[in-house]
Coordinates of C-alpha atoms in Angstrom, one line a residue:
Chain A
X1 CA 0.0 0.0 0.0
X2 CA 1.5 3.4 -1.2
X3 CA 0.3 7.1 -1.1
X4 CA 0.1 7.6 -5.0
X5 CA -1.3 11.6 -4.7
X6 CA -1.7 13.9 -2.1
X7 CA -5.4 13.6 -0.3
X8 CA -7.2 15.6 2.3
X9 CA -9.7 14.4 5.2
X10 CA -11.6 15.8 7.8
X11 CA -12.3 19.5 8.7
X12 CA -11.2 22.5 11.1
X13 CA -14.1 22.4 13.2
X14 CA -13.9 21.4 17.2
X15 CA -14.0 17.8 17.8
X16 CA -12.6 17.0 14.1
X17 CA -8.9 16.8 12.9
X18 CA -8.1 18.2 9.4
X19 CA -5.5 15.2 7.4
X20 CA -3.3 16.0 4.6
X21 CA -1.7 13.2 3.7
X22 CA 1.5 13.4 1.1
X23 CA 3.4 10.9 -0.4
X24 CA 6.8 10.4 1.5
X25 CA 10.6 10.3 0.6
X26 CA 11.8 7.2 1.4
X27 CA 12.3 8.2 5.4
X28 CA 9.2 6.7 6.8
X29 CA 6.2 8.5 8.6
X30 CA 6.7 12.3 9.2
X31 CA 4.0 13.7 11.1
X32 CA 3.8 17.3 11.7
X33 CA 1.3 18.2 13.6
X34 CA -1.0 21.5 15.3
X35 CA -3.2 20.3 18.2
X36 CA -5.2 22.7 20.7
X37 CA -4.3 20.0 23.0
X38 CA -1.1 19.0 22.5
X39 CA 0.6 19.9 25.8
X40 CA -2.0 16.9 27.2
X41 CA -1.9 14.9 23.8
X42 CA 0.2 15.8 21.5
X43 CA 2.5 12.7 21.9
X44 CA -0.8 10.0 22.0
X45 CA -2.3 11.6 18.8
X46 CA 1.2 11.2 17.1
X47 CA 1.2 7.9 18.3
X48 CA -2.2 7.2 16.6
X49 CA -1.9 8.8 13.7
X50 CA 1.7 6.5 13.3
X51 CA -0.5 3.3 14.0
X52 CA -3.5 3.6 12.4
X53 CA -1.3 4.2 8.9
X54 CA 0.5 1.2 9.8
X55 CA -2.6 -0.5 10.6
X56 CA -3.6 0.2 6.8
X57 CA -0.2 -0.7 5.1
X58 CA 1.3 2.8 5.2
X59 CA 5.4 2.3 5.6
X60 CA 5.6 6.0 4.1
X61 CA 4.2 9.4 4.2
X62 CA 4.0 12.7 5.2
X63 CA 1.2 14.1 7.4
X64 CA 0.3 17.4 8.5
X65 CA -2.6 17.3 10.8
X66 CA -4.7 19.7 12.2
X67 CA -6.3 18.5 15.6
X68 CA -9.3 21.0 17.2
X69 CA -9.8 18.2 20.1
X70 CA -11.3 14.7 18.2
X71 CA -11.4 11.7 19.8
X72 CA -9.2 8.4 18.8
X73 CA -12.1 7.1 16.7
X74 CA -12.5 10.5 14.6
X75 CA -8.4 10.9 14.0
X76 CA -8.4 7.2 13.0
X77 CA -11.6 7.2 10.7
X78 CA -10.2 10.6 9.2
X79 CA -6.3 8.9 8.6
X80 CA -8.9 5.9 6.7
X81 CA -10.4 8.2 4.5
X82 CA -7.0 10.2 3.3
X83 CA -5.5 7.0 2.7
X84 CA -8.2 5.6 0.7
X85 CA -8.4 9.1 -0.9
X86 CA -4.8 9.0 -1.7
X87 CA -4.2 5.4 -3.2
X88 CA -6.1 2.1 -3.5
X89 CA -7.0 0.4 -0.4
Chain B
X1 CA -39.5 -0.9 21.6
X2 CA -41.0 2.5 22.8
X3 CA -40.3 5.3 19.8
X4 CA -41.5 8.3 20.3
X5 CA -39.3 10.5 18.8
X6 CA -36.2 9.6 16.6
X7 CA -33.6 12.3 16.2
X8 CA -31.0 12.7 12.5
X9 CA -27.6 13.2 13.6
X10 CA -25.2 14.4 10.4
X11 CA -23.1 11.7 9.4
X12 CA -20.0 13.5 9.1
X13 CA -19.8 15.1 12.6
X14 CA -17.8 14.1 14.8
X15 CA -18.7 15.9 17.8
X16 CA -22.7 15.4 17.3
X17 CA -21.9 11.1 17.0
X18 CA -19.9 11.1 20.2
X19 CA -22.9 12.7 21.8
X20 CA -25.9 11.4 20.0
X21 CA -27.2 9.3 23.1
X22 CA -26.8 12.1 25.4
X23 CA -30.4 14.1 24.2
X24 CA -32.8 11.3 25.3
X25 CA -34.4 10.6 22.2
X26 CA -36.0 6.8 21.9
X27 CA -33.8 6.4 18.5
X28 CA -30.9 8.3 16.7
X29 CA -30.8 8.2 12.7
X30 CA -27.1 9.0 12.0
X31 CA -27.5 10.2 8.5
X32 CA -25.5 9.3 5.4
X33 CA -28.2 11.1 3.2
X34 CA -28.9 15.4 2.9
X35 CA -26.6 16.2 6.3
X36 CA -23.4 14.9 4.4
X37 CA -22.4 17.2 1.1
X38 CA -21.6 14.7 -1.7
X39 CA -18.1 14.7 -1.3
X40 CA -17.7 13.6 1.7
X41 CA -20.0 10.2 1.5
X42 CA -16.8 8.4 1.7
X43 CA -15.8 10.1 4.9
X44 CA -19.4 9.6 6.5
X45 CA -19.4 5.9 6.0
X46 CA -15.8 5.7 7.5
X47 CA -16.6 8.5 10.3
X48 CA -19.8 6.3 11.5
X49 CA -18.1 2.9 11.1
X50 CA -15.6 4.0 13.7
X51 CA -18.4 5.7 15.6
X52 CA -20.2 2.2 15.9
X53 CA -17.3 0.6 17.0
X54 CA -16.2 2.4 19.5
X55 CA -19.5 4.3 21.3
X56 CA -22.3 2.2 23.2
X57 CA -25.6 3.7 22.6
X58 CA -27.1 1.9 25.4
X59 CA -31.0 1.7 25.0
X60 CA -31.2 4.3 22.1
X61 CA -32.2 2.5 18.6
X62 CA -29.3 3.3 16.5
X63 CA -30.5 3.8 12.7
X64 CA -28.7 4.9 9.8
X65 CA -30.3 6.6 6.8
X66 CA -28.8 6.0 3.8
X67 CA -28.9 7.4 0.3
X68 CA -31.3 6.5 -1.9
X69 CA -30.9 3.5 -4.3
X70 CA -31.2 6.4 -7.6
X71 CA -27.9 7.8 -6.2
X72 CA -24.2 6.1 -6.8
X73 CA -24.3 5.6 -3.1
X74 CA -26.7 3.3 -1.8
X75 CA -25.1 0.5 -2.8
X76 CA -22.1 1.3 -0.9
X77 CA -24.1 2.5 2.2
X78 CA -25.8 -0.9 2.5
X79 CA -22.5 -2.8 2.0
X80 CA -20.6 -0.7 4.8
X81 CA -23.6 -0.6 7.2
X82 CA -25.0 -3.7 7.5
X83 CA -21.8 -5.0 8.1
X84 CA -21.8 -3.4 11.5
X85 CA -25.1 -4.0 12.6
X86 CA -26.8 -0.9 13.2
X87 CA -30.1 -1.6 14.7
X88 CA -32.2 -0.6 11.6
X89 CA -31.6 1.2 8.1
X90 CA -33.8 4.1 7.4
X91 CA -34.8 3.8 3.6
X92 CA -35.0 7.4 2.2
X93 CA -37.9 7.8 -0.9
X94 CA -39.4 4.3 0.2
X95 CA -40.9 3.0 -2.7
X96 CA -42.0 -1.5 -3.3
X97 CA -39.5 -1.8 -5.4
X98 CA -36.3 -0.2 -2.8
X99 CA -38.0 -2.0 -0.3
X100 CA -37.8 -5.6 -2.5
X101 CA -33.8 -4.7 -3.1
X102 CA -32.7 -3.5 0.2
X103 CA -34.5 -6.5 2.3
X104 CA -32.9 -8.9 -0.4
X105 CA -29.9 -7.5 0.1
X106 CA -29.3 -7.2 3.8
X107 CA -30.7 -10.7 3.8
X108 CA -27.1 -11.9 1.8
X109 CA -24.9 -9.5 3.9
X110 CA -26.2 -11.3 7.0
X111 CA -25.7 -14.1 6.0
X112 CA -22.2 -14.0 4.7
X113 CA -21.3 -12.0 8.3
X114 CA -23.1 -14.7 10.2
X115 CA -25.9 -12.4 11.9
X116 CA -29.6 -13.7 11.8
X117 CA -31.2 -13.1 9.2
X118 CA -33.9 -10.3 9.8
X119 CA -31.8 -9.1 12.6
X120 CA -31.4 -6.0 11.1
X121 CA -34.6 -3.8 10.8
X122 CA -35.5 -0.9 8.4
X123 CA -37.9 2.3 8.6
X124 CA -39.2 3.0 5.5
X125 CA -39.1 7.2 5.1
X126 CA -42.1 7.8 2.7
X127 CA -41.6 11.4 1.0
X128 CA -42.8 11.1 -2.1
X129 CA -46.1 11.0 -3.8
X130 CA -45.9 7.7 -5.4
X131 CA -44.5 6.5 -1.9
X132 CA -47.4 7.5 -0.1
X133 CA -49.6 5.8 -2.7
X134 CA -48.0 2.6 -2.7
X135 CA -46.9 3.0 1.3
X136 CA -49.0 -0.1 2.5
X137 CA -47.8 -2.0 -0.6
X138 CA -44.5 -1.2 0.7
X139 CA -45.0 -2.6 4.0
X140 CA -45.8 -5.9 2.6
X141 CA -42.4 -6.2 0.7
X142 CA -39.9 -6.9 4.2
X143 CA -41.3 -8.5 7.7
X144 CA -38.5 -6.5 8.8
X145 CA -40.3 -3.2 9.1
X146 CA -40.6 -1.5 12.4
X147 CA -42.0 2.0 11.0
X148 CA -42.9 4.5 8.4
X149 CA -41.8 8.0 8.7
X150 CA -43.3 10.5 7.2
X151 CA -41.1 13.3 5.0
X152 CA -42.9 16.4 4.6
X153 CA -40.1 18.5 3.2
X154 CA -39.6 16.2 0.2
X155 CA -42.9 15.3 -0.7
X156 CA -44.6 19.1 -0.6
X157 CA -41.5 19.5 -3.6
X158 CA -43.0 16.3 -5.0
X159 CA -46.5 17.7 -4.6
X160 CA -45.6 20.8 -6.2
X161 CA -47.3 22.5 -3.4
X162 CA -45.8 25.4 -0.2
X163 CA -44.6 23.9 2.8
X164 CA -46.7 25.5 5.4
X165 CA -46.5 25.6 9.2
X166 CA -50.0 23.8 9.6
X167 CA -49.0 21.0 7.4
X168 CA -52.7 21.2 5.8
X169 CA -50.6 20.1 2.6
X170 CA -49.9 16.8 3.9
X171 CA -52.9 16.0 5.3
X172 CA -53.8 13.2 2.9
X173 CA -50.5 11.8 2.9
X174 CA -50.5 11.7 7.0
X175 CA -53.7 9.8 7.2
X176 CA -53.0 7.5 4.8
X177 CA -49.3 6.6 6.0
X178 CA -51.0 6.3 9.7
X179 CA -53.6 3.8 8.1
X180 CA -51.0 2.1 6.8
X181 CA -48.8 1.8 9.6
X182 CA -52.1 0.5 12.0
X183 CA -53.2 -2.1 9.3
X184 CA -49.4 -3.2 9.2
X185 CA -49.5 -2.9 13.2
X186 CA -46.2 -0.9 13.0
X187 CA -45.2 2.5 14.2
X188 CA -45.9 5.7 12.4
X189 CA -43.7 8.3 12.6
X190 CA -44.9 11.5 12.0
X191 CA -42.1 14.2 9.2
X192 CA -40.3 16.7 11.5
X193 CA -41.1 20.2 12.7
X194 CA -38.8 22.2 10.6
X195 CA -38.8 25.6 12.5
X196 CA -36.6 24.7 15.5
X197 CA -36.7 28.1 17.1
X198 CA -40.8 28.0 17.2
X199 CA -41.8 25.5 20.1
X200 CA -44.9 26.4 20.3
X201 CA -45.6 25.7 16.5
X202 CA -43.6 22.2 17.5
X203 CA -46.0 21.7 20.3
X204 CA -49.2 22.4 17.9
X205 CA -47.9 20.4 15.5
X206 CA -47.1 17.2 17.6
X207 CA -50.5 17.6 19.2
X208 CA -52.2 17.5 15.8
X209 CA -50.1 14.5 14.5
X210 CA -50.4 12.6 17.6
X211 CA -54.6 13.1 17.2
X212 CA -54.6 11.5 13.7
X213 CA -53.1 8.2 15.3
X214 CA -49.1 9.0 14.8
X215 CA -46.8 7.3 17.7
X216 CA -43.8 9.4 17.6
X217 CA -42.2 12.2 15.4
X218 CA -38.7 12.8 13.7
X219 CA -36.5 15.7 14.8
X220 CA -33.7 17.7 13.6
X221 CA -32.9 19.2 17.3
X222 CA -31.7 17.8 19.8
X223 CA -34.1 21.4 22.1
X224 CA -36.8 19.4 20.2
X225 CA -37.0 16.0 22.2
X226 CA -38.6 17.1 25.4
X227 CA -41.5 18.3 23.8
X228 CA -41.6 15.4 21.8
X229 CA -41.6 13.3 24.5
X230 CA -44.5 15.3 26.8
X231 CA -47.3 15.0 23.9
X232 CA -46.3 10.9 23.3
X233 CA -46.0 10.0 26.7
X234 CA -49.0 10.0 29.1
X235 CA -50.6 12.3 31.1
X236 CA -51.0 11.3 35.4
X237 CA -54.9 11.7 34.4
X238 CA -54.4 9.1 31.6
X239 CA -52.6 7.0 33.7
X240 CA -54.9 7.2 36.1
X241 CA -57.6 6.5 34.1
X242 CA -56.4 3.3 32.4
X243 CA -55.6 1.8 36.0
X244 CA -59.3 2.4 36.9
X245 CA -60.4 0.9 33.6
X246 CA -58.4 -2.1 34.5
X247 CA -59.3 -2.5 38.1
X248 CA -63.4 -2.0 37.1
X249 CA -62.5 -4.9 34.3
X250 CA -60.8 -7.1 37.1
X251 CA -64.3 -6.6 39.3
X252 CA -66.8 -6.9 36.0
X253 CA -65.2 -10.2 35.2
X254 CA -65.3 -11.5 38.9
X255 CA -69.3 -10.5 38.3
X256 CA -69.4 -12.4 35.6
X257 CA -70.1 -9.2 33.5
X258 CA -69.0 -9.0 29.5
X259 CA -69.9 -5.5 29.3
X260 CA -69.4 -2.7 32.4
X261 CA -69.0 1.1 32.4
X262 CA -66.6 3.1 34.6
X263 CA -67.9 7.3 35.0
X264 CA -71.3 6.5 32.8
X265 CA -69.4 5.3 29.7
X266 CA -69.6 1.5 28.3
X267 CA -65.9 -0.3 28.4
X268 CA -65.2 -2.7 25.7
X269 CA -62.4 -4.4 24.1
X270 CA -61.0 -1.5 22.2
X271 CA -61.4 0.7 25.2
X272 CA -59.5 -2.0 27.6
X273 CA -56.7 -2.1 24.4
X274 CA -56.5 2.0 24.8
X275 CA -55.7 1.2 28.9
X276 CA -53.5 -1.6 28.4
X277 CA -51.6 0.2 25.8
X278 CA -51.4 3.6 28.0
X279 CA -50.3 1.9 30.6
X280 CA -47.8 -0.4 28.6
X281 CA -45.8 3.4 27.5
X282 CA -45.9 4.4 31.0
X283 CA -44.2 1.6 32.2
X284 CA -41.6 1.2 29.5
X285 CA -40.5 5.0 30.5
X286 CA -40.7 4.6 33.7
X287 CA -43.6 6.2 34.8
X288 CA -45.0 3.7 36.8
X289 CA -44.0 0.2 38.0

């Protein structure tokens, strides 16, 4: 499973997380990531974000995330639906 | 179950799924259909699928509309959904046919996941005018029906007629859904109050539904539930009533008597089905014991 295109998920509003998903170069995941809780959770969200693409078959990619507080099961289904978006499942 | 009011939640939300329970309403229709823009379908299906897995909904009837089968999405809805056992599927623009398709088709999907088959129900949303003329032929094409609800919104368009405050429009279509529904022995669920910021006009127009034999009513608002759920649950004087129409039945039949009458009117079956009913509702929410 590879990121073919760049793909977007999710939105800015509170309780959602905004996903852009790139293809990577060759150095694993990079996450980069804006969180209005990321004193609390910025580390557990990384975390997430890191297994739910490995979860799926992702070995490679940039992410830029936008977090305005969602829960595990929003960041997770939004990470499922830039993948999907951005190469075959 | 008890339904008297069944409240949409946008599929795409996350912050109206995690608290969907939270408002009280009897069932929650997480919609896939007009709350989710078109390019986001994808991200609804996926948003709700982790949603199911992750929340319990405890005693709320969790139902998910999908879109209709004339869209590119139905298809897709019915494949992701049923496969994680939502209580029910709310089938927008009921018609025979759609109801023929989606029965047959949850039928396979539970049987390739290994559920019983018929497990999953459906509520057939009738909002448009060949709908409402075929509604009771509808009803006859699943056993796994629990209710029709009523669209207004859609089938005034459909009518070609306003959509007014005092419903007049949809009179026909009301009567002939709740006939329907009572033939069929199933619930009727009356098309929502549209005007969230009028509760009076809510009140007026749950009254009036309630009058022509509906058993619950769809909302858009969560502030919409409470009054809901005061004109479909009953009174103390109802209540009241039905236990004295029970207790004069008890001492008619330990008389020997077929008929009786309780304050000067005659009691017969229909009337003792009106008590056992009232008193059925006010048990199931906890109104009495």
């Amino acid at each position: 499973m590879k990121i073919l295109k760049p793909a977007k998920a999710g939105t800015l509003e509170s309780n959602d997380i905004s996903i852009m998903l790139m293809p990577g170069n060759n150095d694993g995941i990079q996450i980069e990531l804006e969180s209005i809780v990321e004193k609390q959770f910025g580390d557990e969200i990384r975390t997430l974000i890191k297994d739910s693409l490995k979860e799926l078959g992702i070995k490679d990619a940039i992410v830029k995330a936008i977090d305005k507080g969602a829960l595990d099961y929003t960041i997770k289904a939004r990470i499922e639906t830039a993948v999907t978006r951005a190469g075959e499942m | 179950m008890l339904r008297r009011s069944m409240l949409f939640m946008p599929g795409n939300n996350p912050g109206m799924l995690q608290t969907a329970e939270v408002f009280g309403s009897d069932s929650v229709i997480l919609d896939l259909e007009d709350a989710v823009s078109l390019g986001e379908k994808d991200a609804a299906r996926i948003l709700i699928k982790e949603a199911l897995k992750t929340f319990d909904y405890g005693t709320t009837e969790v139902v998910i509309r999908i879109n209709p089968f004339s869209t590119p999405y139905a298809l897709e809805d019915i494949d992701v959904m049923a496969r994680l056992k939502p209580n029910a599927i709310l089938l927008p623009k009921a018609t025979p046919e759609d109801m023929k398709k989606l029965d047959e088709m949850l039928a396979v999907i539970e049987k390739e996941e290994g559920f019983e088959v018929g497990s999953i129900r459906i509520h057939a949303l009738v909002e448009t005018t060949y709908g409402v003329e075929t509604v009771y032929e509808t009803l006859k094409m699943s056993n796994r029906i629990e209710s029709v609800c009523l669209g207004g919104e859609d089938l005034a368009a459909d009518l070609g007629v306003e959509r007014t405050k005092d419903s007049e429009e949809l009179f026909y279509a009301r009567t002939k859904v709740v006939n329907a529904c009572k033939a069929s022995k199933i619930d009727a669920i009356d098309t929502p109050f549209t005007d969230t910021n009028d509760e009076a006009g809510l009140l007026a127009d749950t009254i009036h539904a309630k009058k022509l034999g509906f058993t619950g009513k769809l909302s858009i608002n969560p502030r919409q539930i409470n009054t809901i759920h005061k004109i479909y649950s009953p009174t103390a004087d109802e209540i009241s009533w039905a236990n004295r129409v029970m207790y004069a039945k008890d001492e008619a039949e330990k008389e020997g008597l077929g008929v009786f009458s309780l304050d000067g009117k005659m009691i017969d079956a229909p009337v003792i089905t009106r008590a056992v009913n009232t008193l059925n509702t006010a048990r199931v929410i906890g109104l009495i014991k």
